[in-house]
Amino acid sequence: MLTIHTDTKVHLMSKDNAPAARCKDGETVCFETLDCFGGQLQSEAQKMGGLDWDNINPATGPLYIEGAQAGDVLKVEILSIELDDHGVMVHSEGERVTGSVVQGEVTKILPIENGCAKFNDRLSFPLSPMIGVIGTAPAGEGIATGTPGAHGGNMDCTRIGAGTTLYLPVNVDGALLAMGDLHAVMGDGEVGVCGVEIAGAVTVRVSVLKGCALPTPFLLTPELAMTICSAKTADEAADNATLAMHAFLVSELSMDAHDAGMLLSIAGNLCVCQVVDPEKTFRMELPRSVTKAYGYQFR
Ligand code: CA
Ligand code: CA
């Protein structure tokens, strides 16, 4: 299997990045990833203030997928996520949201033991591995890996885990897929500015879809379909995620626009992904029983 190591990483998702590797449509590829601090925090004595900020949010890649052209959709099946044996968190004065009510900064190393992240002697949390940063290159100017957007990026969506399928836009030839910023556990919102940040490896199968009308980024779990949108404000991101799913229901399921609105109001769950990045991210979750009832097949 093709494996991309952490020595080939980017801090900007850009059409100008040289591919770290090339693969065929339908190939399975492993991305080894550093944590969001670039592995700089190895002890609790090291603080966020001492970080080299040019080395934050590294995304491994980019991967050039042969046959991918602007206007296509890249289907990324997340087959597995392996995690390191410890994670790290920081909490710092001035950072959103809870940093507004503390002084100073702390670093916490969390051992991964028996399938759990150990927070302290009282609390351990079952691992729920997810990918914080995953995206393709945008068509125009590059976008920092710390920022989410229409290309994906730093969406910090707790649902992007093993066994799910993420659909991303192809904006440039080869798509230039990159990813990093794994979390062992994270709450929706990421209100203290990080999850349990951790290094690891993600195995994905990548396929190029021609003529696919899904609004991207779009995520499928075994039970749910969801649109994911990022915008300057949480209000805009929430509205955009809702309207993207509404547009999908109307255009792809041929649903009446009033019915689609009513349906989302009773069966759609609007959820926060994160409110701490340069753009905020929300998702609209819909049970797949809806698409099934309308005979819609995801590719
Ligand atoms: Ca993140
Ligand atoms: Ca993170």
Coordinates of C-alpha atoms and ligand atoms in Angstrom, one line a residue:
M1 CA 0.0 0.0 0.0
L2 CA 1.2 3.5 -0.8
T3 CA 2.1 5.3 2.4
I4 CA 2.8 9.1 2.7
H5 CA 5.1 9.9 5.6
T6 CA 5.1 12.9 7.8
D7 CA 8.2 14.4 6.2
T8 CA 6.0 15.4 3.3
K9 CA 3.5 17.9 4.8
V10 CA 2.0 21.3 4.0
H11 CA 0.7 24.2 6.0
L12 CA -1.2 25.7 3.1
M13 CA -3.7 23.9 0.9
S14 CA -2.6 25.2 -2.5
K15 CA -2.7 24.3 -6.1
D16 CA 1.0 25.2 -6.2
N17 CA 2.0 22.4 -3.8
A18 CA 4.1 19.7 -5.4
P19 CA 2.4 16.3 -5.0
A20 CA 3.9 14.2 -2.2
A21 CA 2.7 11.1 -4.1
R22 CA 0.5 10.0 -6.9
C23 CA -2.2 7.3 -7.0
K24 CA -4.7 5.8 -9.2
D25 CA -8.5 6.3 -9.0
G26 CA -9.8 3.8 -6.5
E27 CA -6.4 3.2 -4.8
T28 CA -6.0 2.7 -1.0
V29 CA -3.5 5.1 0.6
C30 CA -2.1 5.5 4.1
F31 CA -1.4 9.1 5.4
E32 CA 0.9 9.2 8.5
T33 CA 0.1 12.4 10.4
L34 CA 1.7 14.5 13.1
D35 CA -0.4 16.1 15.8
C36 CA -1.7 19.7 15.2
F37 CA 1.4 21.1 17.1
G38 CA 3.7 19.3 14.6
G39 CA 4.9 17.1 17.5
Q40 CA 6.4 20.1 19.3
L41 CA 4.8 19.5 22.7
Q42 CA 6.3 16.4 24.3
S43 CA 6.1 17.3 28.0
E44 CA 3.7 19.3 30.2
A45 CA 6.6 21.7 30.9
Q46 CA 6.4 22.9 27.3
K47 CA 3.8 25.6 26.7
M48 CA 1.8 26.8 23.8
G49 CA 3.6 30.2 24.0
G50 CA 6.9 28.6 23.1
L51 CA 5.6 27.0 19.9
D52 CA 7.0 27.6 16.4
W53 CA 3.7 28.8 14.8
D54 CA 5.0 28.1 11.3
N55 CA 4.8 24.5 12.3
I56 CA 1.2 24.3 13.4
N57 CA -1.5 22.2 11.8
P58 CA 0.7 20.2 9.4
A59 CA -1.3 18.2 6.8
T60 CA 0.4 15.2 5.3
G61 CA 0.4 15.2 1.5
P62 CA -0.8 16.4 -0.9
L63 CA -1.8 13.3 -2.8
Y64 CA -2.4 13.6 -6.5
I65 CA -5.2 11.4 -7.7
E66 CA -4.9 10.5 -11.4
G67 CA -8.0 11.4 -13.4
A68 CA -9.3 13.9 -11.0
Q69 CA -10.3 17.2 -12.8
A70 CA -11.9 20.4 -11.6
G71 CA -15.6 19.9 -11.3
D72 CA -15.3 16.3 -10.2
V73 CA -16.0 15.1 -6.6
L74 CA -13.4 13.2 -4.7
K75 CA -14.9 10.3 -2.7
V76 CA -12.7 9.6 0.4
E77 CA -13.6 6.4 2.2
I78 CA -12.0 6.5 5.6
L79 CA -11.1 2.9 6.3
S80 CA -9.1 3.1 9.5
I81 CA -7.5 5.6 11.9
E82 CA -4.6 4.4 14.1
L83 CA -3.5 6.6 17.0
D84 CA -0.2 7.1 18.9
D85 CA 0.1 6.1 22.6
H86 CA -0.5 9.6 24.0
G87 CA -2.3 12.8 23.1
V88 CA -1.8 16.4 24.1
M89 CA -4.0 19.3 25.0
V90 CA -3.3 23.0 25.7
H91 CA -5.5 25.6 27.4
S92 CA -4.5 29.2 27.3
E93 CA -5.6 32.6 28.4
G94 CA -7.2 34.6 25.6
E95 CA -8.0 31.6 23.3
R96 CA -11.6 31.0 22.4
V97 CA -13.9 30.1 24.2
T98 CA -12.9 29.1 27.7
G99 CA -9.6 30.9 27.5
S100 CA -11.5 34.1 28.2
V101 CA -11.9 33.0 31.9
V102 CA -8.5 31.7 32.8
Q103 CA -5.0 33.1 33.4
G104 CA -1.8 31.7 32.0
E105 CA -1.5 28.5 30.0
V106 CA -1.2 24.8 30.6
T107 CA -0.2 21.7 28.7
K108 CA -1.6 18.3 29.5
I109 CA -0.3 15.0 28.1
L110 CA -3.0 12.3 28.0
P111 CA -1.9 8.7 28.0
I112 CA -3.9 6.4 25.7
E113 CA -4.6 3.2 27.7
N114 CA -7.1 0.4 27.3
G115 CA -8.9 2.1 24.4
C116 CA -9.4 5.3 26.5
A117 CA -7.7 8.7 26.8
K118 CA -6.9 9.3 30.4
F119 CA -7.9 12.9 31.4
N120 CA -7.1 12.5 35.2
D121 CA -7.3 9.9 37.9
R122 CA -11.1 10.2 37.9
L123 CA -11.9 10.5 34.2
S124 CA -11.0 8.5 31.1
F125 CA -12.9 8.8 27.8
P126 CA -13.3 6.0 25.2
L127 CA -11.4 6.8 22.0
S128 CA -13.4 8.3 19.2
P129 CA -10.8 9.0 16.6
M130 CA -11.5 11.7 14.0
I131 CA -9.7 13.7 11.4
G132 CA -9.6 17.5 12.2
V133 CA -8.0 18.7 8.9
I134 CA -8.8 17.0 5.6
G135 CA -9.2 18.8 2.3
T136 CA -8.3 19.4 -1.3
A137 CA -6.5 22.3 -2.9
P138 CA -8.7 25.4 -3.6
A139 CA -8.7 26.8 -7.1
G140 CA -7.6 30.3 -6.2
E141 CA -5.2 31.4 -3.5
G142 CA -4.0 28.8 -1.0
I143 CA -5.8 28.4 2.3
A144 CA -3.9 27.8 5.6
T145 CA -4.4 24.3 7.0
G146 CA -5.8 25.9 10.1
T147 CA -8.8 27.4 8.2
P148 CA -11.8 25.4 7.0
G149 CA -13.8 26.2 3.9
A150 CA -15.5 24.9 0.8
H151 CA -12.4 22.8 0.2
G152 CA -12.7 21.1 3.5
G153 CA -9.7 21.9 5.7
N154 CA -9.8 22.4 9.4
M155 CA -13.5 21.4 9.8
D156 CA -13.0 19.7 13.1
C157 CA -16.1 17.6 12.6
T158 CA -16.4 14.8 15.2
R159 CA -18.2 12.6 12.6
I160 CA -15.2 12.3 10.3
G161 CA -14.0 9.0 11.6
A162 CA -13.4 5.4 10.4
G163 CA -16.2 3.9 8.5
T164 CA -17.4 7.1 7.1
T165 CA -17.2 8.5 3.5
L166 CA -16.3 12.2 2.9
Y167 CA -17.0 13.8 -0.4
L168 CA -14.8 16.8 -1.3
P169 CA -14.7 19.1 -4.3
V170 CA -12.0 18.7 -6.9
N171 CA -10.8 22.2 -7.8
V172 CA -7.6 21.5 -9.5
D173 CA -6.1 18.6 -11.5
G174 CA -5.2 15.7 -9.2
A175 CA -7.4 17.1 -6.3
L176 CA -4.3 17.4 -4.0
L177 CA -5.7 15.7 -0.9
A178 CA -4.0 16.4 2.4
M179 CA -4.9 15.6 6.0
G180 CA -3.8 15.8 9.6
D181 CA -4.9 17.1 13.0
L182 CA -6.2 13.8 14.4
H183 CA -8.2 13.9 17.6
A184 CA -8.5 10.9 20.0
V185 CA -11.6 12.4 21.5
M186 CA -13.2 15.8 21.0
G187 CA -16.5 17.4 21.9
D188 CA -18.7 19.2 19.4
G189 CA -17.7 22.8 19.4
E190 CA -14.0 22.2 20.5
V191 CA -14.7 25.1 22.9
G192 CA -11.3 25.0 24.6
V193 CA -9.5 25.3 21.2
C194 CA -8.3 21.7 20.9
G195 CA -9.3 18.1 21.2
V196 CA -7.0 15.3 22.5
E197 CA -4.5 16.2 19.8
I198 CA -2.6 13.1 18.6
A199 CA -0.3 11.7 15.9
G200 CA -1.4 8.7 13.9
A201 CA -2.1 7.2 10.5
V202 CA -5.2 7.3 8.4
T203 CA -6.0 4.7 5.6
V204 CA -8.4 5.9 2.9
R205 CA -9.6 4.8 -0.5
V206 CA -9.9 7.6 -2.9
S207 CA -12.2 7.6 -6.0
V208 CA -13.0 10.2 -8.6
L209 CA -16.7 10.8 -9.3
K210 CA -17.6 12.5 -12.6
G211 CA -20.9 14.4 -12.9
C212 CA -21.7 14.1 -9.2
A213 CA -24.1 16.8 -7.9
L214 CA -23.6 16.3 -4.1
P215 CA -23.0 19.6 -2.3
T216 CA -19.5 19.3 -0.8
P217 CA -18.1 18.8 1.8
F218 CA -20.7 16.0 2.3
L219 CA -20.3 13.2 4.8
L220 CA -22.0 9.8 5.0
T221 CA -22.0 7.5 8.1
P222 CA -23.9 4.2 8.1
E223 CA -26.9 6.0 9.5
L224 CA -26.5 9.7 8.6
A225 CA -26.0 12.0 5.6
M226 CA -24.7 15.5 6.3
T227 CA -23.7 18.7 4.7
I228 CA -20.8 20.6 6.3
C229 CA -20.3 24.3 5.9
S230 CA -17.8 26.9 7.2
A231 CA -18.2 30.7 7.3
K232 CA -17.0 33.7 9.1
T233 CA -19.7 33.6 11.7
A234 CA -21.5 30.6 13.4
D235 CA -24.8 32.0 12.3
E236 CA -23.8 32.0 8.6
A237 CA -22.2 28.5 8.9
A238 CA -25.4 27.1 10.5
D239 CA -27.6 28.6 7.8
N240 CA -25.4 27.5 5.0
A241 CA -25.2 23.9 6.2
T242 CA -29.0 23.9 6.4
L243 CA -29.5 25.4 3.0
A244 CA -27.0 23.1 1.4
M245 CA -29.0 20.1 2.7
H246 CA -32.2 21.7 1.6
A247 CA -30.8 22.3 -1.9
F248 CA -29.7 18.6 -2.0
L249 CA -33.3 17.4 -1.1
V250 CA -34.9 19.6 -3.7
S251 CA -32.4 19.0 -6.6
E252 CA -31.4 15.3 -6.0
L253 CA -34.5 13.9 -4.3
S254 CA -36.9 16.2 -6.3
M255 CA -38.6 17.1 -3.0
D256 CA -41.0 20.0 -2.8
A257 CA -39.2 23.0 -1.3
H258 CA -41.8 23.5 1.5
D259 CA -41.7 19.8 2.3
A260 CA -37.9 19.8 2.4
G261 CA -37.9 22.7 4.9
M262 CA -40.5 21.0 7.1
L263 CA -38.6 17.8 6.9
L264 CA -35.3 19.4 8.0
S265 CA -37.2 21.1 10.8
I266 CA -38.5 17.8 12.3
A267 CA -35.8 15.3 11.3
G268 CA -32.6 17.3 10.5
N269 CA -30.2 17.9 13.4
L270 CA -28.2 21.1 13.0
C271 CA -24.9 20.5 14.9
V272 CA -21.8 22.5 15.7
C273 CA -18.5 21.2 14.5
Q274 CA -16.2 24.0 15.9
V275 CA -16.4 27.6 16.9
V276 CA -12.7 28.3 17.5
D277 CA -11.1 28.3 14.0
P278 CA -10.8 31.4 11.7
E279 CA -14.1 30.3 10.1
K280 CA -16.8 28.4 12.1
T281 CA -18.2 25.1 11.0
F282 CA -21.6 23.5 11.3
R283 CA -23.2 20.4 9.9
M284 CA -26.8 19.4 9.1
E285 CA -27.4 15.8 9.8
L286 CA -30.2 13.9 8.1
P287 CA -31.1 10.2 8.7
R288 CA -30.4 8.1 5.7
S289 CA -33.8 6.6 6.0
V290 CA -34.9 9.7 4.1
T291 CA -32.7 9.2 1.1
K292 CA -33.6 5.5 1.2
A293 CA -37.4 6.3 1.2
Y294 CA -36.8 8.4 -2.0
G295 CA -34.8 5.7 -3.7
Y296 CA -31.7 7.9 -3.8
Q297 CA -28.4 6.0 -4.2
F298 CA -25.1 7.5 -3.0
R299 CA -22.2 6.7 -5.3
Ligands
CA1 CA -8.4 21.5 14.2
CA2 CA -6.9 20.0 16.6

